PDB file of C-alpha atoms and ligand atoms in Angstrom:
ATOM      1  CA  MET L  54       0.039  -0.010  -0.005  1.00 35.00           C
ATOM      2  CA  ASN L  55       3.086   2.121   0.044  1.00 37.00           C
ATOM      3  CA  SER L  56       3.566   2.021  -3.729  1.00 35.00           C
ATOM      4  CA  ARG L  57       4.250   4.888  -5.882  1.00 34.00           C
ATOM      5  CA  LYS L  58       0.727   4.811  -6.903  1.00 32.00           C
ATOM      6  CA  SER L  59      -0.928   4.911  -3.587  1.00 33.00           C
ATOM      7  CA  LEU L  60       1.377   7.887  -2.586  1.00 31.00           C
ATOM      8  CA  HIS L  61       0.247   9.731  -5.660  1.00 31.00           C
ATOM      9  CA  LEU L  62      -3.323   9.035  -4.691  1.00 30.00           C
ATOM     10  CA  SER L  63      -2.525  10.144  -1.190  1.00 36.00           C
ATOM     11  CA  ARG L  64      -1.362  13.341  -2.241  1.00 38.00           C
ATOM     12  CA  ARG L  65      -4.357  13.629  -4.388  1.00 33.00           C
ATOM     13  CA  GLY L  66      -6.586  12.813  -1.350  1.00 36.00           C
ATOM     14  CA  PHE L  67      -5.130  15.618   0.520  1.00 40.00           C
ATOM     15  CA  CYS L  68      -6.421  17.550  -2.633  1.00 35.00           C
ATOM     16  CA  LEU L  69      -3.514  19.888  -2.805  1.00 38.00           C
ATOM     17  CA  CYS L  70      -1.380  17.983  -5.105  1.00 34.00           C
ATOM     18  CA  CYS L  71      -2.659  20.106  -8.191  1.00 33.00           C
ATOM     19  CA  VAL L  72      -1.437  23.033  -6.183  1.00 38.00           C
ATOM     20  CA  GLY L  73       1.888  21.891  -5.442  1.00 38.00           C
ATOM     21  CA  ALA L  74       2.402  20.551  -8.978  1.00 35.00           C
ATOM     22  CA  ALA L  75       1.589  23.918 -10.275  1.00 34.00           C
ATOM     23  CA  THR L  76       3.750  25.668  -7.790  1.00 38.00           C
ATOM     24  CA  VAL L  77       6.861  23.288  -8.829  1.00 36.00           C
ATOM     25  CA  GLY L  78       5.884  23.883 -12.486  1.00 33.00           C
ATOM     26  CA  LEU L  79       5.853  27.368 -12.506  1.00 35.00           C
ATOM     27  CA  THR L  80       8.952  28.006 -10.297  1.00 36.00           C
ATOM     28  CA  GLY L  81      11.080  25.063 -11.173  1.00 36.00           C
ATOM     29  CA  GLY L  82      10.649  23.763  -7.583  1.00 41.00           C
ATOM     30  CA  TRP L  83      11.910  26.642  -5.719  1.00 43.00           C
ATOM     31  CA  LEU L  84      10.109  29.710  -4.431  1.00 46.00           C
ATOM     32  CA  SER L  85      11.347  32.788  -2.847  1.00 48.00           C
ATOM     33  CA  PRO L  86      10.174  33.381   0.741  1.00 49.00           C
ATOM     34  CA  PRO L  87       7.685  36.033  -0.276  1.00 49.00           C
ATOM     35  CA  GLN L  88       6.226  33.563  -2.992  1.00 50.00           C
ATOM     36  CA  ALA L  89       6.277  30.969  -0.408  1.00 53.00           C
ATOM     37  CA  TYR L  90       4.306  32.944   1.926  1.00 53.00           C
ATOM     38  CA  ALA L  91       1.900  34.013  -0.781  1.00 49.00           C
ATOM     39  CA  GLU L  92       1.377  30.274  -1.442  1.00 56.00           C
ATOM     40  CA  ALA L  93       1.073  29.573   2.145  1.00 55.00           C
ATOM     41  CA  HIS L  94      -1.501  32.413   2.690  1.00 53.00           C
ATOM     42  CA  ARG L  95      -4.058  30.744   0.285  1.00 69.00           C
ATOM     43  CA  LEU L  96      -3.740  27.486   2.003  1.00 72.00           C
ATOM     44  CA  VAL L  97      -6.780  27.375   4.227  1.00 80.00           C
ATOM     45  CA  GLY L  98      -9.220  28.354   1.489  1.00 81.00           C
ATOM     46  CA  MET L  99      -7.586  26.080  -0.964  1.00 79.00           C
ATOM     47  CA  ILE L 100      -7.908  23.002   1.499  1.00 80.00           C
ATOM     48  CA  ARG L 101     -11.543  23.994   2.208  1.00 83.00           C
ATOM     49  CA  ASP L 102     -12.352  24.148  -1.382  1.00 85.00           C
ATOM     50  CA  ALA L 103     -10.676  20.819  -2.103  1.00 84.00           C
ATOM     51  CA  ALA L 104     -12.171  19.109   0.725  1.00 86.00           C
ATOM     52  CA  ALA L 105     -15.741  19.928  -0.746  1.00 87.00           C
ATOM     53  CA  LYS L 106     -14.765  17.858  -3.679  1.00 89.00           C
ATOM     54  CA  ALA L 107     -12.626  15.177  -2.139  1.00 87.00           C
ATOM     55  CA  ASN L 108     -13.132  11.515  -2.363  1.00 93.00           C
ATOM     56  CA  ILE L 109     -12.727   9.346   0.636  1.00 96.00           C
ATOM     57  CA  THR L 110     -10.525   6.336   0.212  1.00 97.00           C
ATOM     58  CA  THR L 111     -10.768   3.700   2.884  1.00 98.00           C
ATOM     59  CA  HIS L 112      -7.624   1.619   3.795  1.00 97.00           C
ATOM     60  CA  LYS L 113      -8.602  -1.434   6.012  1.00 97.00           C
ATOM     61  CA  LEU L 114      -5.673  -2.278   8.602  1.00 97.00           C
ATOM     62  CA  ARG L 115      -6.200  -4.780  11.162  1.00 95.00           C
ATOM     63  CA  GLY L 116      -8.452  -5.575  14.217  1.00 95.00           C
ATOM     64  CA  ASN L 117     -11.496  -3.411  13.073  1.00 96.00           C
ATOM     65  CA  VAL L 118      -9.341  -0.383  12.314  1.00 98.00           C
ATOM     66  CA  SER L 119      -9.433   1.432   9.160  1.00 98.00           C
ATOM     67  CA  ILE L 120      -7.975   4.796   7.866  1.00 98.00           C
ATOM     68  CA  LEU L 121     -10.181   7.156   5.886  1.00 98.00           C
ATOM     69  CA  GLU L 122      -8.006   9.212   3.542  1.00 96.00           C
ATOM     70  CA  GLY L 123      -9.014  12.489   1.702  1.00 94.00           C
ATOM     71  CA  SER L 124     -10.516  15.041   4.035  1.00 93.00           C
ATOM     72  CA  GLY L 125      -7.663  17.030   5.704  1.00 92.00           C
ATOM     73  CA  GLY L 126      -5.646  14.644   8.025  1.00 95.00           C
ATOM     74  CA  ASN L 127      -5.556  11.020   7.923  1.00 97.00           C
ATOM     75  CA  ILE L 128      -8.588   9.671   9.997  1.00 98.00           C
ATOM     76  CA  ALA L 129      -8.522   6.470  11.848  1.00 98.00           C
ATOM     77  CA  VAL L 130     -11.627   4.457  12.579  1.00 98.00           C
ATOM     78  CA  HIS L 131     -12.348   1.632  15.028  1.00 98.00           C
ATOM     79  CA  ALA L 132     -15.727  -0.021  14.139  1.00 98.00           C
ATOM     80  CA  GLY L 133     -16.339  -2.433  17.042  1.00 93.00           C
ATOM     81  CA  PRO L 134     -19.501  -3.816  18.610  1.00 93.00           C
ATOM     82  CA  ASP L 135     -19.589  -0.894  21.002  1.00 94.00           C
ATOM     83  CA  GLY L 136     -19.840   1.717  18.323  1.00 97.00           C
ATOM     84  CA  LYS L 137     -17.321   3.639  16.167  1.00 98.00           C
ATOM     85  CA  LEU L 138     -14.347   5.474  17.529  1.00 98.00           C
ATOM     86  CA  LEU L 139     -12.602   8.025  15.355  1.00 98.00           C
ATOM     87  CA  ILE L 140      -9.189   9.673  15.661  1.00 98.00           C
ATOM     88  CA  ASP L 141      -9.635  12.993  14.025  1.00 98.00           C
ATOM     89  CA  ALA L 142     -12.539  14.523  12.326  1.00 98.00           C
ATOM     90  CA  GLY L 143     -11.378  15.781   8.862  1.00 96.00           C
ATOM     91  CA  ILE L 144     -13.137  18.870   7.161  1.00 95.00           C
ATOM     92  CA  THR L 145     -16.837  19.382   7.455  1.00 95.00           C
ATOM     93  CA  ALA L 146     -17.222  20.072   3.766  1.00 93.00           C
ATOM     94  CA  THR L 147     -16.491  16.305   3.118  1.00 95.00           C
ATOM     95  CA  ARG L 148     -19.157  15.125   5.529  1.00 96.00           C
ATOM     96  CA  PRO L 149     -21.367  13.238   3.063  1.00 96.00           C
ATOM     97  CA  ARG L 150     -18.486  11.165   1.680  1.00 96.00           C
ATOM     98  CA  ILE L 151     -17.126  10.609   5.182  1.00 97.00           C
ATOM     99  CA  GLU L 152     -20.657   9.471   6.272  1.00 97.00           C
ATOM    100  CA  LYS L 153     -20.833   7.080   3.331  1.00 97.00           C
ATOM    101  CA  ALA L 154     -17.388   5.587   4.272  1.00 98.00           C
ATOM    102  CA  LEU L 155     -18.280   5.117   7.914  1.00 98.00           C
ATOM    103  CA  ALA L 156     -21.625   3.407   6.946  1.00 98.00           C
ATOM    104  CA  ALA L 157     -19.616   1.070   4.779  1.00 98.00           C
ATOM    105  CA  LEU L 158     -17.752  -0.024   7.971  1.00 98.00           C
ATOM    106  CA  GLY L 159     -20.972  -1.184   9.729  1.00 97.00           C
ATOM    107  CA  PRO L 160     -24.057  -0.202  11.237  1.00 96.00           C
ATOM    108  CA  GLN L 161     -22.667   0.786  14.745  1.00 96.00           C
ATOM    109  CA  PRO L 162     -23.342   4.524  15.774  1.00 97.00           C
ATOM    110  CA  ILE L 163     -20.639   7.027  16.109  1.00 98.00           C
ATOM    111  CA  ALA L 164     -19.445   6.864  19.850  1.00 98.00           C
ATOM    112  CA  ASN L 165     -16.231   8.568  20.334  1.00 98.00           C
ATOM    113  CA  LEU L 166     -13.755  11.178  18.629  1.00 98.00           C
ATOM    114  CA  VAL L 167     -10.198  11.770  19.709  1.00 98.00           C
ATOM    115  CA  ASN L 168      -8.567  14.970  18.307  1.00 98.00           C
ATOM    116  CA  THR L 169      -4.704  14.693  17.615  1.00 98.00           C
ATOM    117  CA  HIS L 170      -4.666  18.374  17.873  1.00 98.00           C
ATOM    118  CA  TRP L 171      -6.725  21.725  17.242  1.00 97.00           C
ATOM    119  CA  HIS L 172      -5.881  22.326  13.622  1.00 95.00           C
ATOM    120  CA  PHE L 173      -8.931  22.738  11.277  1.00 93.00           C
ATOM    121  CA  ASP L 174      -7.862  19.772   8.907  1.00 94.00           C
ATOM    122  CA  HIS L 175      -8.219  17.483  12.080  1.00 97.00           C
ATOM    123  CA  ALA L 176     -11.048  19.135  14.016  1.00 97.00           C
ATOM    124  CA  ASP L 177     -13.354  21.019  11.678  1.00 96.00           C
ATOM    125  CA  GLY L 178     -15.619  17.990  11.639  1.00 97.00           C
ATOM    126  CA  ASN L 179     -15.961  17.830  15.615  1.00 98.00           C
ATOM    127  CA  GLU L 180     -19.267  19.591  15.613  1.00 98.00           C
ATOM    128  CA  TRP L 181     -21.192  17.373  13.132  1.00 98.00           C
ATOM    129  CA  LEU L 182     -19.606  14.184  14.650  1.00 98.00           C
ATOM    130  CA  HIS L 183     -20.722  15.415  17.997  1.00 98.00           C
ATOM    131  CA  SER L 184     -24.258  15.901  16.674  1.00 98.00           C
ATOM    132  CA  GLU L 185     -24.214  12.216  15.521  1.00 97.00           C
ATOM    133  CA  GLY L 186     -23.335  11.163  19.063  1.00 97.00           C
ATOM    134  CA  ALA L 187     -19.538  11.445  19.516  1.00 98.00           C
ATOM    135  CA  SER L 188     -18.021  12.111  23.026  1.00 98.00           C
ATOM    136  CA  ILE L 189     -14.953  14.282  22.136  1.00 98.00           C
ATOM    137  CA  VAL L 190     -11.523  13.593  23.998  1.00 98.00           C
ATOM    138  CA  ALA L 191      -8.531  15.705  23.266  1.00 98.00           C
ATOM    139  CA  HIS L 192      -5.374  17.399  24.870  1.00 98.00           C
ATOM    140  CA  VAL L 193      -6.240  20.401  27.163  1.00 98.00           C
ATOM    141  CA  ASN L 194      -4.601  22.768  24.587  1.00 98.00           C
ATOM    142  CA  THR L 195      -6.864  21.718  22.032  1.00 98.00           C
ATOM    143  CA  LYS L 196      -9.751  22.709  23.929  1.00 98.00           C
ATOM    144  CA  LYS L 197      -8.246  26.007  24.681  1.00 97.00           C
ATOM    145  CA  HIS L 198      -7.496  26.757  21.076  1.00 97.00           C
ATOM    146  CA  LEU L 199     -10.692  25.729  19.763  1.00 97.00           C
ATOM    147  CA  MET L 200     -12.569  28.029  22.296  1.00 97.00           C
ATOM    148  CA  GLU L 201     -10.589  31.209  21.349  1.00 95.00           C
ATOM    149  CA  ALA L 202     -10.057  32.724  17.934  1.00 93.00           C
ATOM    150  CA  GLN L 203      -6.633  31.308  16.610  1.00 90.00           C
ATOM    151  CA  ARG L 204      -4.370  33.203  14.332  1.00 86.00           C
ATOM    152  CA  VAL L 205      -1.726  30.955  12.334  1.00 84.00           C
ATOM    153  CA  VAL L 206       0.624  33.531  11.103  1.00 81.00           C
ATOM    154  CA  ASP L 207       2.114  31.348   8.266  1.00 77.00           C
ATOM    155  CA  TRP L 208      -1.444  30.838   6.941  1.00 78.00           C
ATOM    156  CA  ASP L 209      -2.307  34.431   7.270  1.00 78.00           C
ATOM    157  CA  PHE L 210      -5.605  33.277   8.546  1.00 83.00           C
ATOM    158  CA  THR L 211      -7.569  33.782  11.810  1.00 87.00           C
ATOM    159  CA  PHE L 212      -9.737  30.838  12.817  1.00 90.00           C
ATOM    160  CA  PRO L 213     -13.055  31.938  14.747  1.00 91.00           C
ATOM    161  CA  PRO L 214     -13.957  30.275  18.175  1.00 95.00           C
ATOM    162  CA  SER L 215     -15.544  26.952  17.223  1.00 96.00           C
ATOM    163  CA  PRO L 216     -19.120  26.291  18.188  1.00 96.00           C
ATOM    164  CA  ALA L 217     -20.148  24.735  21.468  1.00 97.00           C
ATOM    165  CA  GLY L 218     -20.652  21.291  19.937  1.00 97.00           C
ATOM    166  CA  ALA L 219     -17.194  21.162  18.574  1.00 98.00           C
ATOM    167  CA  ILE L 220     -15.416  21.765  21.927  1.00 98.00           C
ATOM    168  CA  PRO L 221     -13.927  18.377  23.715  1.00 98.00           C
ATOM    169  CA  GLY L 222     -16.085  17.350  26.711  1.00 98.00           C
ATOM    170  CA  GLU L 223     -12.931  15.598  28.270  1.00 98.00           C
ATOM    171  CA  THR L 224      -9.370  16.849  28.227  1.00 98.00           C
ATOM    172  CA  PHE L 225      -5.986  15.565  29.596  1.00 98.00           C
ATOM    173  CA  ASP L 226      -2.498  16.723  29.901  1.00 97.00           C
ATOM    174  CA  ALA L 227      -0.514  13.555  30.707  1.00 97.00           C
ATOM    175  CA  ASP L 228      -0.146  10.144  29.206  1.00 97.00           C
ATOM    176  CA  LYS L 229      -3.365   7.968  30.081  1.00 96.00           C
ATOM    177  CA  SER L 230      -4.785   4.715  28.911  1.00 98.00           C
ATOM    178  CA  VAL L 231      -8.528   4.524  28.177  1.00 98.00           C
ATOM    179  CA  THR L 232     -11.048   2.135  26.823  1.00 98.00           C
ATOM    180  CA  LEU L 233     -13.422   4.079  24.207  1.00 97.00           C
ATOM    181  CA  ALA L 234     -16.185   1.998  22.315  1.00 97.00           C
ATOM    182  CA  GLY L 235     -14.645  -1.144  23.481  1.00 96.00           C
ATOM    183  CA  CYS L 236     -11.148  -0.160  22.129  1.00 97.00           C
ATOM    184  CA  ARG L 237      -8.119  -0.072  24.415  1.00 98.00           C
ATOM    185  CA  LEU L 238      -5.888   3.161  23.605  1.00 98.00           C
ATOM    186  CA  ASP L 239      -2.881   4.750  25.067  1.00 98.00           C
ATOM    187  CA  LEU L 240      -2.891   8.549  24.548  1.00 98.00           C
ATOM    188  CA  ILE L 241       0.463   9.803  24.336  1.00 98.00           C
ATOM    189  CA  CYS L 242       1.133  13.545  25.122  1.00 98.00           C
ATOM    190  CA  TYR L 243       4.074  15.089  23.189  1.00 98.00           C
ATOM    191  CA  GLU L 244       6.035  18.256  24.411  1.00 97.00           C
ATOM    192  CA  PRO L 245       5.038  21.044  22.196  1.00 97.00           C
ATOM    193  CA  ALA L 246       6.083  19.774  18.590  1.00 98.00           C
ATOM    194  CA  HIS L 247       3.817  20.617  15.554  1.00 97.00           C
ATOM    195  CA  THR L 248       1.547  22.599  18.043  1.00 98.00           C
ATOM    196  CA  ASP L 249       1.167  22.636  21.863  1.00 98.00           C
ATOM    197  CA  SER L 250      -1.839  20.355  21.612  1.00 98.00           C
ATOM    198  CA  ASP L 251      -0.442  17.219  19.935  1.00 98.00           C
ATOM    199  CA  ILE L 252      -1.097  13.680  21.117  1.00 98.00           C
ATOM    200  CA  GLY L 253      -0.369  10.393  19.719  1.00 98.00           C
ATOM    201  CA  VAL L 254      -2.778   7.515  20.010  1.00 98.00           C
ATOM    202  CA  HIS L 255      -1.897   3.768  20.160  1.00 98.00           C
ATOM    203  CA  PHE L 256      -4.433   1.200  19.531  1.00 98.00           C
ATOM    204  CA  VAL L 257      -2.915  -1.304  21.935  1.00 98.00           C
ATOM    205  CA  ASP L 258      -4.523  -4.684  20.656  1.00 98.00           C
ATOM    206  CA  GLN L 259      -3.947  -3.807  17.090  1.00 98.00           C
ATOM    207  CA  ASN L 260      -0.325  -2.213  17.467  1.00 98.00           C
ATOM    208  CA  ILE L 261      -1.502   0.895  15.317  1.00 98.00           C
ATOM    209  CA  LEU L 262      -0.085   4.273  16.202  1.00 98.00           C
ATOM    210  CA  HIS L 263      -1.490   7.352  14.935  1.00 98.00           C
ATOM    211  CA  VAL L 264       0.977  10.116  15.586  1.00 98.00           C
ATOM    212  CA  GLY L 265      -1.086  13.013  14.120  1.00 98.00           C
ATOM    213  CA  ASP L 266       0.959  15.962  12.466  1.00 98.00           C
ATOM    214  CA  THR L 267       4.097  14.942  14.490  1.00 98.00           C
ATOM    215  CA  TYR L 268       4.882  12.818  11.151  1.00 98.00           C
ATOM    216  CA  TRP L 269       4.144  13.652   7.532  1.00 97.00           C
ATOM    217  CA  ASN L 270       4.902  10.660   5.350  1.00 97.00           C
ATOM    218  CA  GLY L 271       7.119  11.663   2.514  1.00 96.00           C
ATOM    219  CA  ILE L 272       6.513  15.225   2.410  1.00 96.00           C
ATOM    220  CA  TYR L 273       7.951  18.185   4.396  1.00 97.00           C
ATOM    221  CA  PRO L 274       5.784  18.901   7.404  1.00 97.00           C
ATOM    222  CA  PHE L 275       4.196  22.212   8.575  1.00 94.00           C
ATOM    223  CA  ILE L 276       5.104  23.459  11.938  1.00 96.00           C
ATOM    224  CA  ASP L 277       2.875  25.938  13.701  1.00 94.00           C
ATOM    225  CA  TYR L 278       4.942  28.229  15.683  1.00 95.00           C
ATOM    226  CA  SER L 279       1.668  30.338  16.389  1.00 92.00           C
ATOM    227  CA  THR L 280       0.488  27.901  18.691  1.00 95.00           C
ATOM    228  CA  GLY L 281       3.776  26.486  20.322  1.00 96.00           C
ATOM    229  CA  GLY L 282       5.187  24.402  17.489  1.00 97.00           C
ATOM    230  CA  SER L 283       8.927  24.407  16.681  1.00 98.00           C
ATOM    231  CA  ILE L 284      11.458  22.452  14.720  1.00 98.00           C
ATOM    232  CA  ASP L 285      13.253  21.153  17.807  1.00 98.00           C
ATOM    233  CA  GLY L 286       9.952  20.096  19.397  1.00 98.00           C
ATOM    234  CA  THR L 287       9.069  18.181  16.050  1.00 98.00           C
ATOM    235  CA  ILE L 288      12.365  16.257  16.151  1.00 98.00           C
ATOM    236  CA  THR L 289      11.656  15.488  19.915  1.00 98.00           C
ATOM    237  CA  ALA L 290       8.303  14.129  19.235  1.00 98.00           C
ATOM    238  CA  CYS L 291       9.676  12.264  16.189  1.00 98.00           C
ATOM    239  CA  ALA L 292      12.171  10.647  18.571  1.00 98.00           C
ATOM    240  CA  LYS L 293       9.564   9.700  20.932  1.00 98.00           C
ATOM    241  CA  ASN L 294       7.511   7.896  18.206  1.00 98.00           C
ATOM    242  CA  LEU L 295      10.588   5.905  17.154  1.00 98.00           C
ATOM    243  CA  GLN L 296      10.899   4.716  20.842  1.00 98.00           C
ATOM    244  CA  LEU L 297       7.314   3.935  20.910  1.00 97.00           C
ATOM    245  CA  ALA L 298       7.259   2.045  17.436  1.00 98.00           C
ATOM    246  CA  GLU L 299       8.188  -1.564  17.038  1.00 97.00           C
ATOM    247  CA  LYS L 300       9.076  -3.312  13.775  1.00 96.00           C
ATOM    248  CA  ASP L 301       5.688  -4.378  13.184  1.00 97.00           C
ATOM    249  CA  THR L 302       3.739  -1.205  14.430  1.00 98.00           C
ATOM    250  CA  VAL L 303       1.497   0.284  11.741  1.00 98.00           C
ATOM    251  CA  ILE L 304       2.368   4.032  11.982  1.00 98.00           C
ATOM    252  CA  VAL L 305      -0.223   6.405  10.663  1.00 98.00           C
ATOM    253  CA  PRO L 306       0.927   9.920   9.803  1.00 98.00           C
ATOM    254  CA  GLY L 307      -1.199  13.004   9.925  1.00 97.00           C
ATOM    255  CA  HIS L 308      -0.574  13.690   6.162  1.00 95.00           C
ATOM    256  CA  GLY L 309       1.105  11.594   3.310  1.00 94.00           C
ATOM    257  CA  SER L 310       0.519   8.104   2.519  1.00 94.00           C
ATOM    258  CA  PRO L 311      -1.394   6.872   5.344  1.00 96.00           C
ATOM    259  CA  ILE L 312       0.176   3.545   6.179  1.00 97.00           C
ATOM    260  CA  SER L 313       3.663   3.604   7.353  1.00 98.00           C
ATOM    261  CA  LYS L 314       6.298   2.022   9.498  1.00 98.00           C
ATOM    262  CA  LYS L 315       9.169   2.491  11.531  1.00 98.00           C
ATOM    263  CA  THR L 316      12.048   2.548   8.959  1.00 98.00           C
ATOM    264  CA  GLU L 317      10.092   5.350   6.879  1.00 98.00           C
ATOM    265  CA  LEU L 318       9.555   7.294  10.171  1.00 98.00           C
ATOM    266  CA  LYS L 319      13.348   6.953  10.751  1.00 98.00           C
ATOM    267  CA  GLU L 320      13.845   8.500   7.353  1.00 98.00           C
ATOM    268  CA  PHE L 321      11.616  11.565   8.375  1.00 98.00           C
ATOM    269  CA  TYR L 322      13.640  12.029  11.434  1.00 98.00           C
ATOM    270  CA  ASP L 323      17.082  11.816   9.733  1.00 98.00           C
ATOM    271  CA  MET L 324      15.670  14.325   7.166  1.00 98.00           C
ATOM    272  CA  LEU L 325      14.430  16.851  10.078  1.00 98.00           C
ATOM    273  CA  VAL L 326      17.902  16.492  12.001  1.00 98.00           C
ATOM    274  CA  ALA L 327      19.980  17.099   8.912  1.00 98.00           C
ATOM    275  CA  ILE L 328      17.928  20.063   7.664  1.00 98.00           C
ATOM    276  CA  ARG L 329      17.903  21.616  11.033  1.00 98.00           C
ATOM    277  CA  GLU L 330      21.681  21.294  11.342  1.00 98.00           C
ATOM    278  CA  ASN L 331      22.184  22.922   7.865  1.00 98.00           C
ATOM    279  CA  VAL L 332      19.851  25.762   8.492  1.00 98.00           C
ATOM    280  CA  SER L 333      21.497  26.388  12.031  1.00 98.00           C
ATOM    281  CA  LYS L 334      24.929  26.688  10.538  1.00 98.00           C
ATOM    282  CA  LEU L 335      23.934  29.123   7.818  1.00 98.00           C
ATOM    283  CA  LYS L 336      21.933  31.288  10.389  1.00 98.00           C
ATOM    284  CA  GLN L 337      24.771  31.266  12.952  1.00 98.00           C
ATOM    285  CA  GLN L 338      27.194  32.488   9.962  1.00 97.00           C
ATOM    286  CA  GLY L 339      24.844  35.716   9.939  1.00 98.00           C
ATOM    287  CA  MET L 340      22.790  34.568   6.932  1.00 97.00           C
ATOM    288  CA  SER L 341      19.351  36.368   6.666  1.00 96.00           C
ATOM    289  CA  LEU L 342      16.223  34.133   5.800  1.00 96.00           C
ATOM    290  CA  GLY L 343      16.496  35.162   2.127  1.00 95.00           C
ATOM    291  CA  GLU L 344      20.090  34.253   1.879  1.00 97.00           C
ATOM    292  CA  THR L 345      19.491  30.993   3.680  1.00 97.00           C
ATOM    293  CA  VAL L 346      16.653  30.078   1.386  1.00 97.00           C
ATOM    294  CA  ALA L 347      19.116  30.898  -1.607  1.00 97.00           C
ATOM    295  CA  ALA L 348      21.744  28.598  -0.295  1.00 98.00           C
ATOM    296  CA  GLN L 349      19.427  25.715  -0.647  1.00 97.00           C
ATOM    297  CA  PRO L 350      19.957  23.759   2.734  1.00 98.00           C
ATOM    298  CA  THR L 351      17.164  21.366   1.887  1.00 98.00           C
ATOM    299  CA  LYS L 352      18.477  20.406  -1.547  1.00 98.00           C
ATOM    300  CA  LYS L 353      19.737  16.984  -0.989  1.00 97.00           C
ATOM    301  CA  PHE L 354      16.210  16.296   0.321  1.00 98.00           C
ATOM    302  CA  ASP L 355      13.968  18.026  -2.063  1.00 97.00           C
ATOM    303  CA  ARG L 356      13.440  15.354  -4.663  1.00 96.00           C
ATOM    304  CA  LYS L 357      11.873  13.081  -2.094  1.00 96.00           C
ATOM    305  CA  TRP L 358      10.218  15.409   0.364  1.00 96.00           C
ATOM    306  CA  GLY L 359       9.831  18.749  -1.423  1.00 94.00           C
ATOM    307  CA  GLN L 360       6.920  17.751  -3.861  1.00 86.00           C
ATOM    308  CA  PHE L 361       4.257  19.022  -1.912  1.00 83.00           C
ATOM    309  CA  VAL L 362       2.603  21.983  -0.453  1.00 82.00           C
ATOM    310  CA  ILE L 363       5.218  22.580   2.179  1.00 89.00           C
ATOM    311  CA  THR L 364       7.815  23.561  -0.647  1.00 91.00           C
ATOM    312  CA  PRO L 365      11.651  23.573   0.297  1.00 95.00           C
ATOM    313  CA  ALA L 366      11.595  27.298   0.528  1.00 94.00           C
ATOM    314  CA  LEU L 367       8.607  27.252   3.130  1.00 92.00           C
ATOM    315  CA  PHE L 368      10.163  24.512   5.025  1.00 96.00           C
ATOM    316  CA  THR L 369      13.529  26.389   5.193  1.00 97.00           C
ATOM    317  CA  GLU L 370      11.509  29.327   6.662  1.00 95.00           C
ATOM    318  CA  LEU L 371       9.872  27.101   9.234  1.00 96.00           C
ATOM    319  CA  VAL L 372      13.150  25.610  10.515  1.00 98.00           C
ATOM    320  CA  TYR L 373      14.901  29.074  10.244  1.00 97.00           C
ATOM    321  CA  GLN L 374      12.424  30.475  12.567  1.00 95.00           C
ATOM    322  CA  GLY L 375      13.377  28.030  15.344  1.00 97.00           C
ATOM    323  CA  VAL L 376      17.105  27.770  15.274  1.00 97.00           C
TER     324      VAL L 376
HETATM  325 ZN1   ZN I 660      -1.720  20.354  12.020  1.00 79.10          ZN
END
């Protein structure tokens, strides 16, 4: 399922491949920081528009767990006898196709939802899922961010406070084990990483680990400094995921091809560490952001990781902010 074809479909599923391809096509794969910002600024509208048309692809894993791919972040679903449990909620514009995909997994009602973090491409569907019966669990900072207006500087976008139905009813801020809809889960709190609200979810009996946006499979990740994220926190979370994962653990990333494994996660870790070092050296030499981008500190990795919406220039900028 990690074939070239499925990776391509995955990118299509996230709905921004055409945008990414257009960006690369127009610029030869390299954007100046102002161009990168301009691309990033349109992200939210583009993601919403794309989600309205998105198809959902269902990947059946094991032990009643499936991944729904195509509406924002990868959604994990456990469909057991006690009801459906979802990890992440996708984007509301895709609701009809998500409902269809959920119905195909069985007749059980929707019982529980866990958010991996507060971002709209993971929590936008909270309200409708709650209206269908989902109790929502999340990190305490996810609740905090959903209750207040949030400005994400790199998206040039301010999200309004979420409606009451979207707010998690139960929160936590330390690792805990729970059983939701008959499914045993370990909820793992990261130090601030991609945001300050990230959690990982380990399906204990299935050995499936959904790590949210601490891992983007095969593509450069976004890092949200506006709500507590950083490159160093992202690297630390990735190291924690590597510790947690075993050889046969199925790892589900927030974005990118939805079924991954420890060896691929290690490649992501090595890429993050190498680029952080490269950017840090250039910044320490006194280079400005523009000069650092022009020096192409990600060049060695761009063919594999730089073909999506977080372009080499934008990722360089995200790393530069944190070193
Ligand atoms: Zn995110």
